[in-house]
């Protein structure tokens, strides 16, 4: 018996060594943790239960029969984050570059199936070079199985991908079908094909960082939702994110104890909006002053900064925030901002997370660059996302709500439940000067000025909308937190009956 126990101990030790000490040292040398070290940080201490530690590939081509590593390049299992179950897989770059074989794929699909059955989130830690080249089509088949499960689980359980090394091929396509992608600065890259292939095919010379580094994907392509300085910070932030999310679409978001008074007034909000309507102010200040304990997890912070998206809590419950940011492009809605917010709204709606919208938007961005770039379709994505959402929708108009953007940003007409306006709100078809120049084309300057003043007095306030019931109430800025908390509490059991359909046809 003792010998058998020793044998198990030895086999476990061998598996834990992955691709060997030399490669582990190289991994550390690059500033990266190993697959197992990462899981230790991600999960509650001692909670990790590993599966399939002894699985090996079955490939015999290219001398592979002689190089088998127990675990085959991915560590899989489940554990807890602050006591809540999550399923995990962590690619081991020290074993064939973390590449995916048929056996490796089966380990991942087993975890995907279990996560779906158990209705618990799944987190993938990626540090891998795509399909195992020696296995060819068997590896491609394996990816297909992973992709299909990504899609089946989409909207049922949260799926999170953390990119922690150079990732190519299937190791970027599978993350692309999950809910969130985060990266680690300077050590992680995402591309369909790496710089060598790019050079061969297109003659383009580009570094991995330029092709698919964290900066590119958080600020240009919008593939990644955020980036962190190192593995430790990234993993700790994933723990923080999971705390905001429900385990599945049949659960509400978790409620954590809050020590922040919901009746907390913030007098500084009464002067947040400047007297001059063209002067910017920081909408993030409003979010931070409204959420519990100022705790806000921003999604896509570096992309389309004219709109802010992220998670906070009110009365301990998760809330998704969408807010125009007057500090960037005056908070205008362009194609990027629309896409960014639409995806976020759809995530919240799929997972029963109420949405609070802070609105100060001068309209959609005009011009050929936007029109040629498909502004109509991208703007429609946001309109569509809000209109189909059935979670509680609470909107606060702080200043401008102009034109189509007024309708789009969770107005009551498209399904917003509660629409509040600050006394500084201006709800109109467009700004006064533009409006008057169209209606009174050809009028002299003095006439235009007089008519502009008349338009401002009549329309640039919350009261025309309030008179029609489009705004439920004009509220004091300092009481915004309490008003939102009460609205969300009132809407907790909100139910919407929608006609049966197979699925909708959002303008992609
Ligand atoms: C087998 C691989 C591998 C792969 C890396 N390795 N990628 N083994 N299959 N796909 C092995 C290397 O042989 C090496 O083994 C070790 O992993 C580390 O690789 P290096 O190249 O030394 O590391 P680095 O310089 O950091 O470069 C990492 C890399 C690069 C950028 C990931 O290895 C690379 O470009 N790999 C190929 C990527 C790729 O084209 N994959 C196929 C994608 S197609 P040793 O023994 O030296 O440690 C695909 C299809 C899916 O995935 C379908 C999508 C729709």
Coordinates of C-alpha atoms and ligand atoms in Angstrom, one line a residue:
X1 CA 0.0 0.0 0.0
X2 CA 2.8 2.4 1.0
X3 CA 4.5 1.8 -2.3
X4 CA 1.3 2.7 -4.2
X5 CA 0.9 5.9 -2.2
X6 CA 4.5 6.7 -3.0
X7 CA 3.9 6.0 -6.7
X8 CA 1.0 8.4 -6.7
X9 CA 3.1 11.0 -5.0
X10 CA 5.8 10.6 -7.6
X11 CA 3.4 10.7 -10.5
X12 CA 1.8 13.8 -9.1
X13 CA 5.2 15.5 -8.6
X14 CA 6.1 14.6 -12.2
X15 CA 2.9 16.1 -13.5
X16 CA 3.3 19.3 -11.4
X17 CA 6.7 19.8 -13.1
X18 CA 5.0 20.3 -16.5
X19 CA 7.5 20.8 -19.2
X20 CA 10.4 20.6 -16.7
X21 CA 12.4 22.9 -14.5
X22 CA 14.3 24.6 -17.4
X23 CA 11.1 25.7 -19.0
X24 CA 9.6 26.8 -15.6
X25 CA 12.7 28.9 -15.0
X26 CA 12.3 30.4 -18.5
X27 CA 8.6 31.2 -17.7
X28 CA 9.6 32.9 -14.5
X29 CA 12.5 34.7 -16.4
X30 CA 9.9 36.3 -18.6
X31 CA 8.0 37.6 -15.5
X32 CA 5.3 35.0 -15.9
X33 CA 3.9 32.6 -13.3
X34 CA 3.3 28.9 -14.1
X35 CA -0.1 27.5 -14.9
X36 CA -0.5 26.1 -11.3
X37 CA 0.9 29.2 -9.6
X38 CA -1.7 31.2 -11.4
X39 CA -4.5 29.0 -10.2
X40 CA -3.3 29.3 -6.6
X41 CA -3.6 33.1 -6.8
X42 CA -6.9 33.1 -8.6
X43 CA -8.7 30.6 -6.3
X44 CA -9.4 30.6 -2.6
X45 CA -6.5 29.1 -0.7
X46 CA -6.6 25.3 -0.8
X47 CA -9.9 25.2 -2.8
X48 CA -8.5 23.9 -6.1
X49 CA -9.6 20.4 -7.2
X50 CA -7.7 19.2 -10.2
X51 CA -9.0 16.9 -12.8
X52 CA -7.2 14.8 -15.5
X53 CA -3.7 15.3 -14.1
X54 CA -2.4 12.2 -15.9
X55 CA -4.0 12.7 -19.3
X56 CA -1.5 12.4 -22.2
X57 CA -1.8 13.0 -25.9
X58 CA -2.1 10.1 -28.3
X59 CA 0.0 11.6 -31.2
X60 CA 2.6 9.4 -32.8
X61 CA 3.7 11.7 -35.7
X62 CA 7.0 13.7 -35.7
X63 CA 8.5 11.7 -32.8
X64 CA 5.6 12.7 -30.5
X65 CA 5.2 9.1 -29.2
X66 CA 8.4 9.7 -27.1
X67 CA 7.4 13.0 -25.7
X68 CA 4.5 12.7 -23.4
X69 CA 3.9 15.0 -20.5
X70 CA 1.3 14.2 -17.9
X71 CA -1.5 16.7 -18.1
X72 CA -0.7 17.6 -21.7
X73 CA -0.3 21.3 -21.4
X74 CA -3.4 22.4 -19.5
X75 CA -4.3 22.3 -15.8
X76 CA -8.1 21.9 -15.3
X77 CA -10.5 21.7 -12.4
X78 CA -12.6 23.8 -10.1
X79 CA -12.3 25.8 -7.0
X80 CA -13.9 28.8 -5.3
X81 CA -13.5 32.6 -5.3
X82 CA -14.7 34.1 -2.1
X83 CA -16.6 30.9 -1.5
X84 CA -18.4 30.7 -4.8
X85 CA -17.7 27.8 -7.3
X86 CA -15.8 28.6 -10.5
X87 CA -14.5 26.2 -13.1
X88 CA -11.0 26.8 -14.4
X89 CA -8.4 25.8 -17.0
X90 CA -4.9 27.2 -17.1
X91 CA -2.7 26.6 -20.2
X92 CA 0.8 25.4 -19.4
X93 CA 3.2 27.2 -21.8
X94 CA 6.0 24.9 -20.6
X95 CA 4.4 21.9 -22.3
X96 CA 4.5 22.2 -26.1
X97 CA 3.9 26.0 -25.7
X98 CA 0.4 25.2 -24.1
X99 CA -0.7 24.2 -27.6
X100 CA -4.0 22.2 -27.9
X101 CA -4.0 18.5 -28.8
X102 CA -7.1 16.3 -29.0
X103 CA -6.5 15.1 -25.4
X104 CA -5.9 18.6 -24.2
X105 CA -9.1 19.7 -25.9
X106 CA -11.0 16.9 -24.1
X107 CA -9.8 18.2 -20.8
X108 CA -11.1 21.6 -21.5
X109 CA -14.5 20.5 -22.9
X110 CA -14.9 18.3 -19.8
X111 CA -14.6 21.5 -17.7
X112 CA -16.9 23.4 -20.0
X113 CA -19.6 20.7 -19.8
X114 CA -19.2 20.6 -16.0
X115 CA -19.4 24.3 -15.6
X116 CA -22.6 24.4 -17.7
X117 CA -24.2 21.5 -15.8
X118 CA -23.2 23.1 -12.4
X119 CA -24.3 26.6 -13.7
X120 CA -21.1 28.2 -12.5
X121 CA -18.7 30.6 -14.2
X122 CA -15.7 29.4 -16.2
X123 CA -12.4 31.2 -16.3
X124 CA -9.7 30.3 -18.8
X125 CA -6.0 31.4 -18.3
X126 CA -4.4 31.5 -21.7
X127 CA -0.7 31.2 -22.5
X128 CA -0.6 29.1 -25.6
X129 CA 0.3 28.9 -29.2
X130 CA -3.0 27.5 -30.7
X131 CA -3.4 24.1 -32.4
X132 CA -0.7 21.5 -31.6
X133 CA 1.0 21.6 -35.0
X134 CA 2.1 17.9 -34.8
X135 CA -1.5 16.8 -34.4
X136 CA -2.9 18.7 -37.4
X137 CA -6.6 18.1 -38.0
X138 CA -7.2 16.3 -34.6
X139 CA -6.3 19.6 -32.9
X140 CA -8.5 21.6 -35.2
X141 CA -11.4 19.2 -34.3
X142 CA -10.6 19.7 -30.7
X143 CA -10.9 23.5 -31.1
X144 CA -14.2 23.1 -32.8
X145 CA -15.5 21.2 -29.8
X146 CA -14.3 24.0 -27.5
X147 CA -15.8 26.8 -29.7
X148 CA -19.2 25.1 -29.9
X149 CA -19.3 24.8 -26.1
X150 CA -18.3 28.5 -25.8
X151 CA -21.4 29.4 -27.8
X152 CA -23.8 27.0 -26.0
X153 CA -22.7 28.4 -22.6
X154 CA -22.9 32.0 -23.9
X155 CA -25.6 33.9 -22.0
X156 CA -26.0 30.9 -19.5
X157 CA -22.8 31.1 -17.4
X158 CA -20.2 33.9 -17.4
X159 CA -17.1 33.0 -19.3
X160 CA -13.9 35.0 -18.7
X161 CA -10.6 34.8 -20.5
X162 CA -7.3 36.1 -19.1
X163 CA -4.5 36.3 -21.7
X164 CA -1.2 35.7 -20.0
X165 CA 1.3 34.9 -22.7
X166 CA 1.7 34.8 -26.5
X167 CA -1.6 33.5 -27.8
X168 CA -2.4 32.5 -31.4
X169 CA -5.1 30.7 -33.5
X170 CA -7.7 28.9 -31.4
X171 CA -6.3 30.4 -28.3
X172 CA -7.6 33.8 -29.4
X173 CA -10.8 32.6 -31.1
X174 CA -12.1 30.7 -28.1
X175 CA -11.5 33.8 -25.8
X176 CA -13.2 35.9 -28.5
X177 CA -16.4 34.1 -27.9
X178 CA -16.3 34.5 -24.1
X179 CA -17.8 37.5 -22.2
X180 CA -14.7 39.2 -21.2
X181 CA -11.0 39.2 -22.2
X182 CA -8.3 40.7 -20.1
X183 CA -4.6 40.8 -20.8
X184 CA -1.2 41.3 -19.0
X185 CA 0.9 44.2 -20.2
X186 CA 4.2 43.4 -21.9
X187 CA 3.9 39.6 -21.6
X188 CA 0.7 38.8 -23.4
X189 CA -0.2 39.0 -27.1
X190 CA -3.2 38.0 -29.2
X191 CA -3.1 37.4 -32.9
X192 CA -4.6 35.0 -35.3
X193 CA -1.1 34.4 -36.8
X194 CA 2.2 35.6 -35.2
X195 CA 4.7 38.1 -36.7
X196 CA 6.7 35.3 -38.5
X197 CA 3.6 34.2 -40.5
X198 CA 2.6 37.9 -41.1
X199 CA 6.1 38.5 -42.7
X200 CA 5.8 35.4 -44.9
X201 CA 2.3 36.2 -46.1
X202 CA 2.2 39.9 -46.4
X203 CA 5.9 41.0 -46.1
X204 CA 4.9 43.2 -43.2
X205 CA 7.5 43.4 -40.5
X206 CA 5.8 43.9 -37.1
X207 CA 6.6 43.1 -33.5
X208 CA 4.4 40.9 -31.3
X209 CA 3.6 44.0 -29.2
X210 CA 2.6 46.1 -32.3
X211 CA 0.6 43.2 -33.8
X212 CA -1.3 42.1 -30.7
X213 CA -0.1 43.6 -27.4
X214 CA -2.3 44.8 -24.6
X215 CA -2.1 48.4 -25.7
X216 CA -3.4 47.5 -29.2
X217 CA -6.2 45.3 -28.0
X218 CA -7.4 47.6 -25.2
X219 CA -7.3 50.9 -27.1
X220 CA -7.5 50.1 -30.8
X221 CA -9.1 46.8 -31.6
X222 CA -11.3 46.7 -28.5
X223 CA -10.7 42.9 -28.4
X224 CA -9.6 43.1 -24.7
X225 CA -11.7 44.6 -21.9
X226 CA -8.7 45.7 -19.8
X227 CA -5.1 45.1 -19.0
X228 CA -2.9 44.8 -15.9
X229 CA 0.7 45.2 -15.2
X230 CA 1.5 41.7 -14.1
X231 CA 0.1 38.2 -13.5
X232 CA -0.6 38.8 -9.8
X233 CA -2.5 42.0 -10.3
X234 CA -4.5 40.5 -13.2
X235 CA -5.5 37.4 -11.2
X236 CA -6.6 39.5 -8.2
X237 CA -8.7 41.7 -10.4
X238 CA -10.4 38.6 -11.9
X239 CA -11.4 37.7 -8.3
X240 CA -12.8 41.2 -7.9
X241 CA -14.8 40.9 -11.2
X242 CA -16.3 37.5 -10.3
X243 CA -17.7 39.0 -7.2
X244 CA -19.9 41.3 -9.3
X245 CA -21.3 38.5 -11.5
X246 CA -24.0 35.9 -10.9
X247 CA -23.1 32.2 -11.3
X248 CA -25.6 31.9 -14.1
X249 CA -28.4 33.5 -16.0
X250 CA -31.0 31.9 -13.6
X251 CA -29.4 33.6 -10.6
X252 CA -29.5 37.2 -9.5
X253 CA -26.1 38.8 -9.1
X254 CA -24.6 38.2 -5.7
X255 CA -25.4 40.6 -2.9
X256 CA -22.5 41.5 -0.6
X257 CA -22.9 43.3 2.7
X258 CA -22.7 47.0 2.2
X259 CA -21.5 49.4 4.8
X260 CA -22.5 52.5 2.7
X261 CA -25.7 54.3 3.7
X262 CA -28.2 54.4 0.8
X263 CA -29.5 57.7 2.2
X264 CA -26.0 59.2 1.8
X265 CA -26.4 62.7 0.3
X266 CA -23.5 64.2 -1.7
X267 CA -23.7 67.9 -1.8
X268 CA -20.8 68.2 -4.2
X269 CA -23.0 66.7 -6.9
X270 CA -25.2 69.9 -6.9
X271 CA -22.3 71.7 -8.5
X272 CA -20.9 68.9 -10.7
X273 CA -22.4 70.3 -13.9
X274 CA -20.7 73.6 -14.8
X275 CA -22.8 76.7 -15.5
X276 CA -21.4 76.8 -19.0
X277 CA -23.1 74.0 -21.0
X278 CA -20.1 73.6 -23.2
X279 CA -17.7 73.0 -20.3
X280 CA -16.8 69.3 -19.6
X281 CA -17.0 67.6 -16.2
X282 CA -16.0 64.1 -15.2
X283 CA -18.9 61.7 -15.2
X284 CA -16.8 59.1 -13.4
X285 CA -17.0 61.4 -10.4
X286 CA -20.7 60.9 -10.4
X287 CA -20.4 57.1 -10.7
X288 CA -17.8 56.9 -7.9
X289 CA -20.0 59.0 -5.6
X290 CA -23.1 57.0 -6.2
X291 CA -21.8 53.4 -5.9
X292 CA -21.3 51.6 -2.6
X293 CA -17.9 52.4 -1.1
X294 CA -16.8 54.0 -4.4
X295 CA -16.0 50.6 -5.7
X296 CA -16.3 50.6 -9.5
X297 CA -14.9 47.9 -11.9
X298 CA -14.5 49.5 -15.3
X299 CA -14.9 47.6 -18.6
X300 CA -13.0 48.8 -21.7
X301 CA -11.6 51.8 -19.9
X302 CA -9.1 52.6 -22.6
X303 CA -11.4 52.3 -25.6
X304 CA -14.1 54.7 -26.7
X305 CA -13.6 56.8 -23.6
X306 CA -16.5 59.0 -24.5
X307 CA -18.7 56.3 -22.9
X308 CA -18.0 54.6 -19.6
X309 CA -19.1 51.1 -18.8
X310 CA -18.6 49.0 -15.7
X311 CA -19.9 47.3 -12.6
X312 CA -20.6 48.8 -9.2
X313 CA -23.0 48.0 -6.4
X314 CA -26.0 49.7 -4.9
X315 CA -27.2 48.4 -1.5
X316 CA -24.7 45.5 -2.0
X317 CA -26.2 44.4 -5.3
X318 CA -24.4 44.5 -8.6
X319 CA -25.4 47.2 -11.1
X320 CA -24.1 47.8 -14.6
X321 CA -23.3 51.5 -15.3
X322 CA -23.4 53.1 -18.7
X323 CA -22.5 56.7 -18.8
X324 CA -21.6 59.3 -21.4
X325 CA -18.3 61.0 -20.6
X326 CA -18.4 64.8 -21.3
X327 CA -14.6 64.9 -20.8
X328 CA -14.0 63.0 -24.1
X329 CA -15.5 64.2 -27.4
X330 CA -18.2 66.0 -25.3
X331 CA -19.6 62.5 -24.6
X332 CA -20.8 62.1 -28.2
X333 CA -22.1 58.7 -29.4
X334 CA -19.9 57.4 -32.2
X335 CA -19.6 53.9 -33.7
X336 CA -17.0 52.7 -31.2
X337 CA -18.9 54.0 -28.1
X338 CA -22.1 52.5 -29.4
X339 CA -20.6 49.1 -29.9
X340 CA -18.8 49.2 -26.6
X341 CA -21.9 50.1 -24.6
X342 CA -24.2 47.7 -26.6
X343 CA -22.1 44.7 -25.7
X344 CA -22.0 45.7 -22.1
X345 CA -25.8 46.3 -22.0
X346 CA -26.4 42.8 -23.5
X347 CA -24.1 41.2 -21.0
X348 CA -26.0 42.8 -18.1
X349 CA -29.3 41.9 -19.6
X350 CA -28.3 38.3 -20.2
X351 CA -27.2 37.9 -16.5
X352 CA -29.9 39.8 -14.7
X353 CA -27.8 42.8 -13.7
X354 CA -29.8 46.0 -13.6
X355 CA -28.5 48.9 -15.6
X356 CA -28.1 52.5 -14.5
X357 CA -27.5 55.0 -17.3
X358 CA -26.1 58.5 -16.7
X359 CA -26.8 60.6 -19.7
X360 CA -25.1 63.7 -21.0
X361 CA -24.9 63.3 -24.8
X362 CA -24.9 65.9 -27.5
X363 CA -26.1 63.4 -30.1
X364 CA -24.4 61.1 -32.7
X365 CA -21.1 62.2 -34.2
X366 CA -21.7 63.6 -37.7
X367 CA -19.3 63.2 -40.6
X368 CA -18.1 60.9 -43.4
X369 CA -15.6 59.0 -41.2
X370 CA -18.5 57.9 -39.0
X371 CA -21.0 57.3 -41.8
X372 CA -18.5 55.3 -43.9
X373 CA -17.6 53.4 -40.7
X374 CA -21.2 52.3 -40.3
X375 CA -22.5 54.6 -37.6
X376 CA -26.0 53.8 -38.5
X377 CA -25.6 50.1 -37.9
X378 CA -23.3 50.5 -34.8
X379 CA -25.6 53.1 -33.2
X380 CA -28.5 50.8 -33.9
X381 CA -26.7 48.1 -31.8
X382 CA -27.0 50.2 -28.7
X383 CA -30.6 51.2 -29.5
X384 CA -31.4 47.5 -30.0
X385 CA -29.6 46.4 -26.9
X386 CA -31.4 48.8 -24.6
X387 CA -34.7 48.2 -26.4
X388 CA -34.5 44.4 -25.9
X389 CA -33.3 44.6 -22.3
X390 CA -35.7 43.3 -19.7
X391 CA -33.6 44.0 -16.6
X392 CA -34.4 47.1 -14.5
X393 CA -33.3 50.2 -16.4
X394 CA -32.9 53.5 -14.4
X395 CA -31.7 56.6 -16.3
X396 CA -30.5 59.9 -14.9
X397 CA -30.1 62.7 -17.4
X398 CA -27.5 65.1 -15.9
X399 CA -27.3 67.5 -18.8
X400 CA -27.7 67.0 -22.6
X401 CA -30.1 64.5 -24.0
X402 CA -30.1 65.5 -27.6
X403 CA -31.7 64.0 -30.7
X404 CA -31.7 60.3 -31.4
X405 CA -29.2 59.8 -28.6
X406 CA -32.0 60.8 -26.2
X407 CA -34.1 57.9 -27.4
X408 CA -31.2 55.5 -27.4
X409 CA -29.9 56.0 -23.9
X410 CA -32.5 54.0 -22.1
X411 CA -35.3 56.5 -22.6
X412 CA -38.8 55.5 -21.4
X413 CA -39.8 55.1 -25.0
X414 CA -37.5 52.1 -25.5
X415 CA -38.1 50.4 -22.2
X416 CA -36.4 52.5 -19.5
X417 CA -38.3 52.0 -16.3
X418 CA -37.4 55.1 -14.4
X419 CA -36.1 58.3 -16.0
X420 CA -34.8 61.0 -13.7
X421 CA -33.4 64.3 -14.7
X422 CA -31.3 66.8 -12.8
X423 CA -32.5 70.4 -13.0
X424 CA -29.5 71.0 -15.3
X425 CA -30.9 68.6 -17.9
X426 CA -31.6 69.8 -21.5
X427 CA -33.8 67.4 -23.4
X428 CA -34.2 68.5 -27.0
X429 CA -33.8 67.6 -30.6
X430 CA -30.5 69.4 -30.8
X431 CA -28.5 72.3 -29.3
X432 CA -30.3 75.7 -29.5
X433 CA -28.0 77.4 -32.1
X434 CA -28.1 74.5 -34.5
X435 CA -31.9 74.2 -34.2
X436 CA -32.5 77.9 -34.8
X437 CA -30.1 78.1 -37.7
X438 CA -32.2 75.4 -39.4
X439 CA -35.7 76.7 -38.6
X440 CA -34.8 80.4 -39.3
X441 CA -32.3 79.9 -42.2
X442 CA -31.3 83.3 -43.6
X443 CA -32.3 85.4 -40.5
X444 CA -29.8 88.0 -39.5
X445 CA -27.4 87.6 -36.6
X446 CA -29.5 89.5 -34.1
X447 CA -32.6 87.6 -35.0
X448 CA -30.8 84.3 -34.6
X449 CA -29.5 85.3 -31.2
X450 CA -33.0 86.3 -30.1
X451 CA -34.5 83.1 -31.4
X452 CA -31.6 81.0 -29.8
X453 CA -32.4 82.5 -26.4
X454 CA -36.1 81.7 -26.9
X455 CA -35.3 78.1 -27.9
X456 CA -33.0 77.7 -24.9
X457 CA -35.6 79.0 -22.5
X458 CA -38.3 76.8 -23.9
X459 CA -36.5 73.6 -24.6
X460 CA -33.2 73.4 -22.9
X461 CA -34.5 72.3 -19.6
X462 CA -36.0 69.0 -18.2
X463 CA -39.4 70.5 -17.9
X464 CA -40.8 70.0 -21.4
X465 CA -40.1 66.3 -21.1
X466 CA -41.3 66.2 -17.5
X467 CA -44.6 67.9 -18.5
X468 CA -45.2 64.9 -20.9
X469 CA -44.2 62.3 -18.4
X470 CA -41.1 61.3 -20.4
X471 CA -39.1 62.2 -17.2
X472 CA -40.6 60.7 -14.1
X473 CA -39.1 63.3 -11.8
X474 CA -36.7 66.1 -11.7
X475 CA -34.4 65.3 -8.8
X476 CA -31.8 67.0 -6.7
X477 CA -28.3 65.9 -7.8
X478 CA -27.3 65.4 -4.2
X479 CA -30.0 62.7 -3.7
X480 CA -29.1 60.7 -6.8
X481 CA -27.8 57.6 -4.9
X482 CA -30.9 57.4 -2.7
X483 CA -33.2 57.8 -5.7
X484 CA -31.4 55.1 -7.7
X485 CA -31.4 52.8 -4.8
X486 CA -35.1 53.2 -4.2
X487 CA -35.9 52.7 -7.9
X488 CA -33.8 49.6 -8.1
X489 CA -35.5 48.2 -4.9
X490 CA -38.9 48.9 -6.4
X491 CA -37.9 47.2 -9.7
X492 CA -36.4 44.1 -8.1
X493 CA -39.2 41.7 -9.2
X494 CA -39.6 43.4 -12.6
X495 CA -41.1 40.9 -15.2
X496 CA -41.5 41.5 -18.9
X497 CA -43.5 39.3 -21.2
X498 CA -42.0 39.2 -24.7
X499 CA -43.4 37.4 -27.7
X500 CA -41.8 34.0 -28.6
X501 CA -39.0 34.1 -31.1
X502 CA -36.1 31.9 -31.9
X503 CA -33.7 34.8 -31.4
X504 CA -33.6 38.4 -32.5
X505 CA -31.5 39.8 -35.3
X506 CA -29.4 42.5 -33.7
X507 CA -27.6 44.6 -36.5
X508 CA -24.2 42.9 -36.2
Ligands
LIG1 C1 3.2 22.7 -31.0 C2 4.3 24.6 -30.1 C3 3.3 25.4 -30.7 C4 2.2 24.8 -31.5 C5 4.6 26.7 -29.7 N1 5.1 25.5 -29.5 N2 3.5 26.7 -30.5 N3 4.2 23.3 -30.3 N4 2.3 23.4 -31.6 N5 1.2 25.5 -32.0 C6 6.2 25.0 -28.8 C7 7.6 25.4 -29.4 O1 7.9 24.4 -30.3 C8 8.5 25.5 -28.2 O2 8.8 24.2 -27.8 C9 7.6 26.1 -27.1 O3 6.2 25.8 -27.6 C10 7.7 27.5 -27.0 O4 7.6 28.2 -28.3 P1 8.6 29.3 -28.8 O5 8.3 29.5 -30.2 O6 10.0 29.0 -28.4 O7 8.1 30.5 -27.9 P2 7.9 32.0 -28.3 O8 9.1 32.5 -29.0 O9 7.5 32.7 -27.0 O10 6.7 32.1 -29.3 C11 5.4 31.7 -28.9 C12 4.5 31.7 -30.1 C13 5.1 30.9 -31.2 C14 4.2 33.1 -30.6 C15 3.1 31.1 -29.6 O11 5.6 29.6 -30.7 C16 4.2 30.6 -32.4 O12 4.0 31.4 -33.2 N6 3.6 29.3 -32.4 C17 2.8 28.9 -33.5 C18 1.5 29.6 -33.5 C19 0.5 29.1 -34.5 O13 0.6 29.4 -35.7 N7 -0.4 28.1 -34.0 C20 -1.3 27.5 -34.9 C21 -2.5 28.4 -35.0 S1 -3.8 27.6 -35.9 P3 10.1 23.8 -26.9 O14 10.2 22.4 -27.0 O15 11.2 24.5 -27.6 O16 9.9 24.4 -25.6 C22 -5.0 27.3 -34.9 C23 -6.2 26.7 -35.5 C24 -7.5 27.0 -34.7 O17 -4.9 27.4 -33.7 C25 -8.6 27.4 -35.5 C26 -9.0 28.8 -35.3 C27 -10.3 29.2 -36.0

